[in-house]
Amino acid sequence: MNKNYIVPNEWSIIEDGFDNENVEASESLFSIGNGAMGQRANFEEDYSGSTFQGSYIGGIYYPDKTRVGWWKNGYPEYFAKVLNAPNWIGIHIEINGIKFDLHTCKVSNFKRELNMKEGWLSRSFAAELTSGEQIQVKTKRFISVEFNETGVIEYHIKALNFSGEITYSPYVDAGIMNEDTNYDEFFWEILEIVEGENSGCILSKTLKTEFHVSTAMQVSLAINNSEINVPQKTTIEDKKLTYSYKLNVNEGDTATIYKYGSYTSSLNYNIEELNSASLSNVQNAKELGFKQLLDSQKKSWEAIWKTADIVIEGDIKAQQGIRFNIFQLNQTYMGTDSRLNIGPKGFTGEKYGGSTYWDTEAYCIPFYMATKDATVAKNLLLYRYNHLGKAIENAQKLGFKNGAALYPMVTMNGEECHNEWEITFEEIHRNGAMVYGIYNYVNYTQDFDYVVKNGLEVMIAIARFWHQRANFSEAKGQYVILGVTGPNEYENNVNNNYYTNYLAKWCIEYAVECINKVKHNYVSDFDRIMDKTNLSIQEMYQWLKISDNMYFPFDEEKQVFLQQDGFLDKELIPVDKLDKSQRPINQKWSWDRILRSCYIKQADVLQGMFLFEDRFSKEELARHFDFYEPLTVHESSLSPCVHSILAASIDRMPKAYEQYVRTSRLDLDDYNHEVHEGCHITSMAGTWMSVVQGFGGMRVWEDGILSFNPQIPEEWKSYSFTINFRGSTIKVYKSQTECKFLNESGKDVKMFVNNKEVKIPANQLVTI
Amino acid sequence: MNKNYIVPNEWSIIEDGFDNENVEASESLFSIGNGAMGQRANFEEDYSGSTFQGSYIGGIYYPDKTRVGWWKNGYPEYFAKVLNAPNWIGIHIEINGIKFDLHTCKVSNFKRELNMKEGWLSRSFAAELTSGEQIQVKTKRFISVEFNETGVIEYHIKALNFSGEITYSPYVDAGIMNEDTNYDEFFWEILEIVEGENSGCILSKTLKTEFHVSTAMQVSLAINNSEINVPQKTTIEDKKLTYSYKLNVNEGDTATIYKYGSYTSSLNYNIEELNSASLSNVQNAKELGFKQLLDSQKKSWEAIWKTADIVIEGDIKAQQGIRFNIFQLNQTYMGTDSRLNIGPKGFTGEKYGGSTYWDTEAYCIPFYMATKDATVAKNLLLYRYNHLGKAIENAQKLGFKNGAALYPMVTMNGEECHNEWEITFEEIHRNGAMVYGIYNYVNYTQDFDYVVKNGLEVMIAIARFWHQRANFSEAKGQYVILGVTGPNEYENNVNNNYYTNYLAKWCIEYAVECINKVKHNYVSDFDRIMDKTNLSIQEMYQWLKISDNMYFPFDEEKQVFLQQDGFLDKELIPVDKLDKSQRPINQKWSWDRILRSCYIKQADVLQGMFLFEDRFSKEELARHFDFYEPLTVHESSLSPCVHSILAASIDRMPKAYEQYVRTSRLDLDDYNHEVHEGCHITSMAGTWMSVVQGFGGMRVWEDGILSFNPQIPEEWKSYSFTINFRGSTIKVYKSQTECKFLNESGKDVKMFVNNKEVKIPANQLVTI
């Protein structure tokens, strides 16, 4: 564990005391967002220490020219990057003419709090400047959920030991660069800078993609909480608009600035309306005022928590962890805009580029499906449906035909934008997740109409891909899938990855099952789809030849499915026998050494068993868990949650708890030594699953039945969660001694608890 | 076949007629060099069409910062590049004030000739400028073998239809950039520009490596072959020194410029002497004059051809091909400087970077050993011996210990400078070639002293590498080598590549054999080496556990060794069943598709059998040849020669001939569609082998015995070659009807011809 400085608290993330070394990590952890825009926890004032400035707007990206050492056929020419957006939070501050900079001050009583219950970030501290002035600073900021183009800052400075001048110089700066630019280029062009009285904005556009964004600010000032008018000095530089205000203070006075910021973008407005819209946003915000906006923010988050909260009693770190995960997921994606998706770093960083990975389908859909209205999960599915054409193009680039689709590894707009051959071209298992997302959604919602209207086309295109991608091995007399990278990216270009082969077989079977269902129950839709996709029954039979005769590597002696051909040729030394100095291996070992080792970055065979748990006996699960868990280093954020869930289902509660802590506090405790780059957002949905599906034992089976099998870790007194299930809200409460269900909808719900069918009457708390 | 414009000729490479489309290809093919410096066949005058300017100095490199998309642990930080050197050949030309540029002229009777017998390049043509002036141009240039820092140009212009002014503006330009610069940087810094009367120079140094180079020119002018003095106008720009001379001509007059150029570098001089040395070189050259220098050049090449020539009767294209290969090999490396090596593009381009690949040991040593003095091959071995420390460091970076060495994939100075993980980290078979080079040299020369003094240390370090790199497979009960790329780079990260496993086993066995020989015959050396390498007999036993129990993938049914585990899972569709539109697959297919296909870029299992041919029966060879040859696309230049040799040894002469034509005319006919980037120099040594070892059946066995088994392709009337064998020069002559040997040394030679021992008396022509 690298860092251990976050103060445990049920509802807040708290940093107590100032340490330069933690600044970048805290910038990630204390990030705020509202699904539409987000902001790393950078200081408003100047900071000359190490910092990673990040402001982001959902859906705004830039296709940076691909950079590789050696070009390989098939690489995408462009790599869509999450774009660092113009800075709206900045305020230069001077105390008696001296720049205020925490890096050069003596700082005391520093406290930072991210209040997750109410959705705001605050800082308070005392600072002594090198010139001797002592000040007390209190700031609060949030990005409004209700007004989702608006952010708000309150910034108080109290003069502790001097009378003199405090200068606030709030600014908007569009001269920002991505940390991960490939060619040190600026991605924004400045079109217009509009100045006004206490308000102004910059209109800028992204190069190539030509997204237009107006970034506005409005300020008001106060002394001792009384608003004052202060003469404004305007500076317009190349890409930056700054207003300066000098406030005279006496010892003991508090000088305050309120800064309201807004982004409006051409995703939502005509270009000519952008400036007036952003200026109107900040004007409205100012008129409502900080307090009223904060009240609205509290209400918004209260509503979110009502259906999403998980309460854990008796384990404050576990409680803090799960709330942090749920909070960040909501900050990243609210589900209201089907053009957006759940970026791996959300609005907390820009690493990896692209907003959409297989993570969405494999990890995130259950969370959004269960904690929000079903339309949210459907929006996520539609996002992929809308990209089907691009996925077909992507497959064509790699030599596939006849409408076969390969969904991208990483994308912003449906196009592939990742370029490591061993991942981009070979980590094709992602195609399986696309179908699994539909399957999961249909089981959960029983909304088969989605399949008929949209999903089936995706399934057909993916079945075609698997059909073309597999080949018949004369040697084995079965179909094989060669040259893939499975979910465990510490193996590249392997043959017959169990997970990939399993998903390929299943995708074909499920597609055929759905086609048959449509054929019998939706006759006109059937004709429309067969026509549109140019599919014949003969072609389907060709697919089935493969799914019926797919090869899976299996060891007779150990009775385990092997991750891939040849896995048992490796030296199988358990992770706990590996010297600690060698961990994490991805930072200590060269790539070839990792590849030929037995160490598993993330659940792979076990990932497959997690997705299709009902198809394996408990003994099979345990045998595979016991084989693979000791070899797994969990250097992917997506791994511990799966191991936690499987451990719970085979009654290994201590292991389930250990992996739960790891997944829920991955970023808070910085297990992988990289939180400064941003948080691991998508794995947070896995954390949610490890409580609800792992400890809660919640499943929705293929026949649509909901079941629970709740267990409780020894370390907890109780836990509870709520799920939204086909219009019913069901609250599950589990303590060491009892298990209660509350059905808050207007209708009775039938379900299975511990393998027994029970009826939970409407609006009644039932103890089982 | 892409291009087919080179006129067949026994001794010359000839281009007849001007075609813009061929300019860059010809720039490669007509390159000249002398082992120390080289020059692409760029025009002296300006040319506004597509061109790739290239001037090179042996041993001068630049470590460009590595560029990759995604960094992987173990990548070298720098990538040593072959440096494009200051331009000494350039002459701006104006006819009556109009720039002369072949791209804008009407050109007729264009002829370019690279005379390989005498070592010079010429052009002649008539041109009509857009302004109407008609001129006849004749140029000749060469890079002197005798004066190996000096190049010479003769440039005649005859005024055909006008009287007026011809302006020659010869220049030296150090403002050059590498085509393959990673960050568009200039790698040269200009230190001093020295002007003088008709001569001048620029002193420049490379960034980082700080190689200093002085580039000088000296000019003289003539009208109708009478030297004249013309006023000189000097222009000094940032990085360029230009002298202009206006020559008045009458219709029918010929205006001539002689330009002498020279590089001197800090590899050979103190920095302060560089300018005077280069100026003195061009001064001397001018004093000797063009004609005398040309005579010396003819003599130098006559001497080279005396021991290196191969004569083929009855097949002019085959004759031209082999001479082109021999000529380019000599232009690239003369063997006189042990700091230099045989770059894959020689002085004909800069692609791939680095000067040294496994090609040197696996392909080139036999050529240099047989056509030059034995010290040349020894210099090549010493080059590696001198890099042993760096090879040990390289292995350490990848996690190896105890003095294990991994020689670099690509290097300039011993450090690894290549960065594709699947090659750099995994193409470890190159280590085997290092030892094979020694083995080959010892067999050929019987100079075991080299092993004692130098070679054994290399062998021990490499045996250690294999020992650590292999692991015991419980599943197989044998030692395996996982995660490698074999010689066939169309497979990456495979397990148990037959070639690699074979070489690993052999390297250990040969090292132990040599250690034992040293132990018994060189007692004090033995102690010294054991002490220096800290080797114990116990450690050797550990190595032998691996070599004694190495696993080789083998198919019982087909009775063939498999290229790697799982090879038979592929769809085995012969290359000739592949649609022509799909070739070359490396330009048509995405990388994943290539990897999972059965197609073999270059000899792999067959490469191993070629190196150890005596260990396999003719039937075994034939069986493997018949299995692999139909699957081989030969998209590496290093492939056809091996197939040609093996085909000859199993009596498949038509196939041997087909592959011979392919290897010998690979660049002349541009089989791989890339000759514009430069020629494939190292494979040219393979071409030589395919005549001498393939058709000639020449072998030197482990016991030092020389043998021949000459055969002749149907297409030829006869062929002959000469080898230098332990001080004896043996000329082999084979026609359809007879086979003759001439031993030109002072002593009798015993050898085997067609498996029968014969004695060839000194200085006597023997028919066998």
CSV table of C-alpha atoms in Angstrom, one decimal, chain A residues 66-74 79 182-183 351-353 357 397-401 418-422 425-426 468-476 480 482-483 491-496 551 565-571 585-596, chain B residues 66-74 79 182-183 351-353 357 397-401 418-422 425-426 468-476 480 482-483 491-496 551 565-571 585-596:
chain,number,residue,atom,x,y,z
A,66,THR,CA,-1.2,8.2,-33.4
A,67,ARG,CA,2.3,7.8,-32.2
A,68,VAL,CA,4.1,4.5,-32.4
A,69,GLY,CA,7.7,3.3,-32.8
A,70,TRP,CA,7.0,0.9,-35.6
A,71,TRP,CA,3.8,1.2,-37.6
A,72,LYS,CA,1.8,-1.9,-38.1
A,73,ASN,CA,-1.0,-2.3,-40.6
A,74,GLY,CA,-4.3,-1.8,-39.0
A,79,PHE,CA,-6.2,8.4,-31.1
A,182,ASN,CA,1.7,13.2,-28.5
A,183,TYR,CA,3.3,16.1,-30.2
A,351,LYS,CA,-4.8,8.7,-19.1
A,352,TYR,CA,-5.8,5.9,-21.5
A,353,GLY,CA,-7.7,8.3,-23.7
A,357,TYR,CA,-14.0,0.5,-22.9
A,397,LYS,CA,-9.9,-2.8,-41.7
A,398,LEU,CA,-8.7,-6.0,-40.1
A,399,GLY,CA,-9.8,-8.2,-43.0
A,400,PHE,CA,-13.3,-9.3,-41.9
A,401,LYS,CA,-16.3,-9.3,-44.2
A,418,HIS,CA,-6.0,2.5,-29.3
A,419,ASN,CA,-2.8,1.3,-30.9
A,420,GLU,CA,-1.0,-1.6,-29.3
A,421,TRP,CA,-1.4,-4.5,-31.7
A,422,GLU,CA,-1.5,-7.0,-28.9
A,425,PHE,CA,-6.2,-6.2,-32.7
A,426,GLU,CA,-6.1,-9.1,-30.3
A,468,GLN,CA,-14.8,-15.7,-39.2
A,469,ARG,CA,-12.2,-15.4,-36.5
A,470,ALA,CA,-12.3,-19.0,-35.4
A,471,ASN,CA,-10.6,-21.6,-37.6
A,472,PHE,CA,-10.7,-25.4,-37.7
A,473,SER,CA,-7.7,-27.1,-36.3
A,474,GLU,CA,-7.0,-30.4,-38.1
A,475,ALA,CA,-4.7,-31.3,-35.3
A,476,LYS,CA,-7.4,-30.9,-32.6
A,480,VAL,CA,-9.8,-22.8,-32.3
A,482,LEU,CA,-5.6,-18.2,-32.3
A,483,GLY,CA,-3.6,-15.1,-31.6
A,491,GLU,CA,-0.4,-12.7,-21.8
A,492,ASN,CA,-0.3,-11.6,-25.4
A,493,ASN,CA,-0.9,-13.4,-28.7
A,494,VAL,CA,-2.0,-16.6,-27.1
A,495,ASN,CA,-4.0,-19.4,-28.6
A,496,ASN,CA,-7.4,-20.6,-27.2
A,551,TYR,CA,-12.1,-26.2,-28.3
A,565,ASP,CA,-2.8,-23.4,-24.6
A,566,GLY,CA,0.4,-24.1,-22.9
A,567,PHE,CA,-0.3,-22.4,-19.6
A,568,LEU,CA,1.0,-25.4,-17.6
A,569,ASP,CA,4.4,-25.0,-19.2
A,570,LYS,CA,5.0,-22.0,-17.0
A,571,GLU,CA,6.7,-22.1,-13.6
A,585,ILE,CA,5.6,-6.6,-11.5
A,586,ASN,CA,4.5,-4.1,-14.2
A,587,GLN,CA,6.8,-1.6,-12.7
A,588,LYS,CA,9.6,-3.9,-11.8
A,589,TRP,CA,9.9,-6.4,-14.7
A,590,SER,CA,10.5,-6.1,-18.4
A,591,TRP,CA,7.6,-7.0,-20.5
A,592,ASP,CA,8.9,-10.3,-21.8
A,593,ARG,CA,9.5,-11.5,-18.3
A,594,ILE,CA,5.9,-10.6,-17.3
A,595,LEU,CA,4.6,-12.5,-20.4
A,596,ARG,CA,6.4,-15.7,-19.7
B,66,THR,CA,13.0,6.4,-28.4
B,67,ARG,CA,9.5,6.9,-29.7
B,68,VAL,CA,6.7,4.5,-28.8
B,69,GLY,CA,3.0,4.7,-28.3
B,70,TRP,CA,3.0,2.8,-25.0
B,71,TRP,CA,6.1,2.5,-23.0
B,72,LYS,CA,7.1,-0.9,-21.8
B,73,ASN,CA,9.6,-1.7,-19.1
B,74,GLY,CA,12.9,-2.6,-20.7
B,79,PHE,CA,17.6,4.4,-30.5
B,182,ASN,CA,11.7,10.8,-34.4
B,183,TYR,CA,11.1,14.4,-33.4
B,351,LYS,CA,16.0,2.5,-42.4
B,352,TYR,CA,16.1,0.2,-39.4
B,353,GLY,CA,18.8,2.2,-37.7
B,357,TYR,CA,22.2,-7.2,-36.6
B,397,LYS,CA,18.0,-4.8,-17.6
B,398,LEU,CA,15.7,-7.7,-18.5
B,399,GLY,CA,16.2,-9.4,-15.2
B,400,PHE,CA,19.1,-11.8,-15.9
B,401,LYS,CA,22.0,-12.3,-13.5
B,418,HIS,CA,15.5,-1.3,-31.0
B,419,ASN,CA,12.1,-1.1,-29.3
B,420,GLU,CA,9.4,-3.4,-30.2
B,421,TRP,CA,9.0,-5.7,-27.3
B,422,GLU,CA,8.2,-8.7,-29.5
B,425,PHE,CA,13.0,-8.6,-25.8
B,426,GLU,CA,11.9,-11.9,-27.4
B,468,GLN,CA,18.3,-18.7,-17.0
B,469,ARG,CA,15.9,-18.2,-19.9
B,470,ALA,CA,14.7,-21.8,-20.1
B,471,ASN,CA,12.4,-23.2,-17.5
B,472,PHE,CA,11.3,-26.7,-16.5
B,473,SER,CA,7.8,-27.6,-17.6
B,474,GLU,CA,6.1,-29.9,-15.1
B,475,ALA,CA,3.6,-30.7,-17.8
B,476,LYS,CA,6.2,-31.7,-20.4
B,480,VAL,CA,11.0,-25.2,-22.4
B,482,LEU,CA,8.5,-19.6,-23.5
B,483,GLY,CA,7.6,-16.3,-25.0
B,491,GLU,CA,5.0,-15.1,-35.2
B,492,ASN,CA,5.4,-13.3,-31.9
B,493,ASN,CA,5.6,-14.4,-28.3
B,494,VAL,CA,5.4,-18.1,-29.1
B,495,ASN,CA,6.5,-21.0,-27.0
B,496,ASN,CA,9.3,-23.4,-27.9
B,551,TYR,CA,12.0,-30.0,-25.5
B,565,ASP,CA,4.0,-25.2,-30.0
B,566,GLY,CA,0.5,-25.2,-31.6
B,567,PHE,CA,1.7,-24.6,-35.2
B,568,LEU,CA,-0.6,-27.3,-36.5
B,569,ASP,CA,-3.6,-25.5,-35.1
B,570,LYS,CA,-3.3,-23.0,-38.0
B,571,GLU,CA,-5.0,-23.3,-41.3
B,585,ILE,CA,0.9,-9.8,-46.7
B,586,ASN,CA,2.9,-7.4,-44.7
B,587,GLN,CA,1.5,-4.6,-46.8
B,588,LYS,CA,-2.0,-6.0,-47.2
B,589,TRP,CA,-2.9,-7.6,-43.9
B,590,SER,CA,-3.3,-6.3,-40.4
B,591,TRP,CA,-0.7,-7.6,-38.0
B,592,ASP,CA,-3.0,-9.9,-36.0
B,593,ARG,CA,-4.0,-11.6,-39.2
B,594,ILE,CA,-0.4,-12.2,-40.2
B,595,LEU,CA,0.3,-13.6,-36.8
B,596,ARG,CA,-2.5,-16.1,-36.8
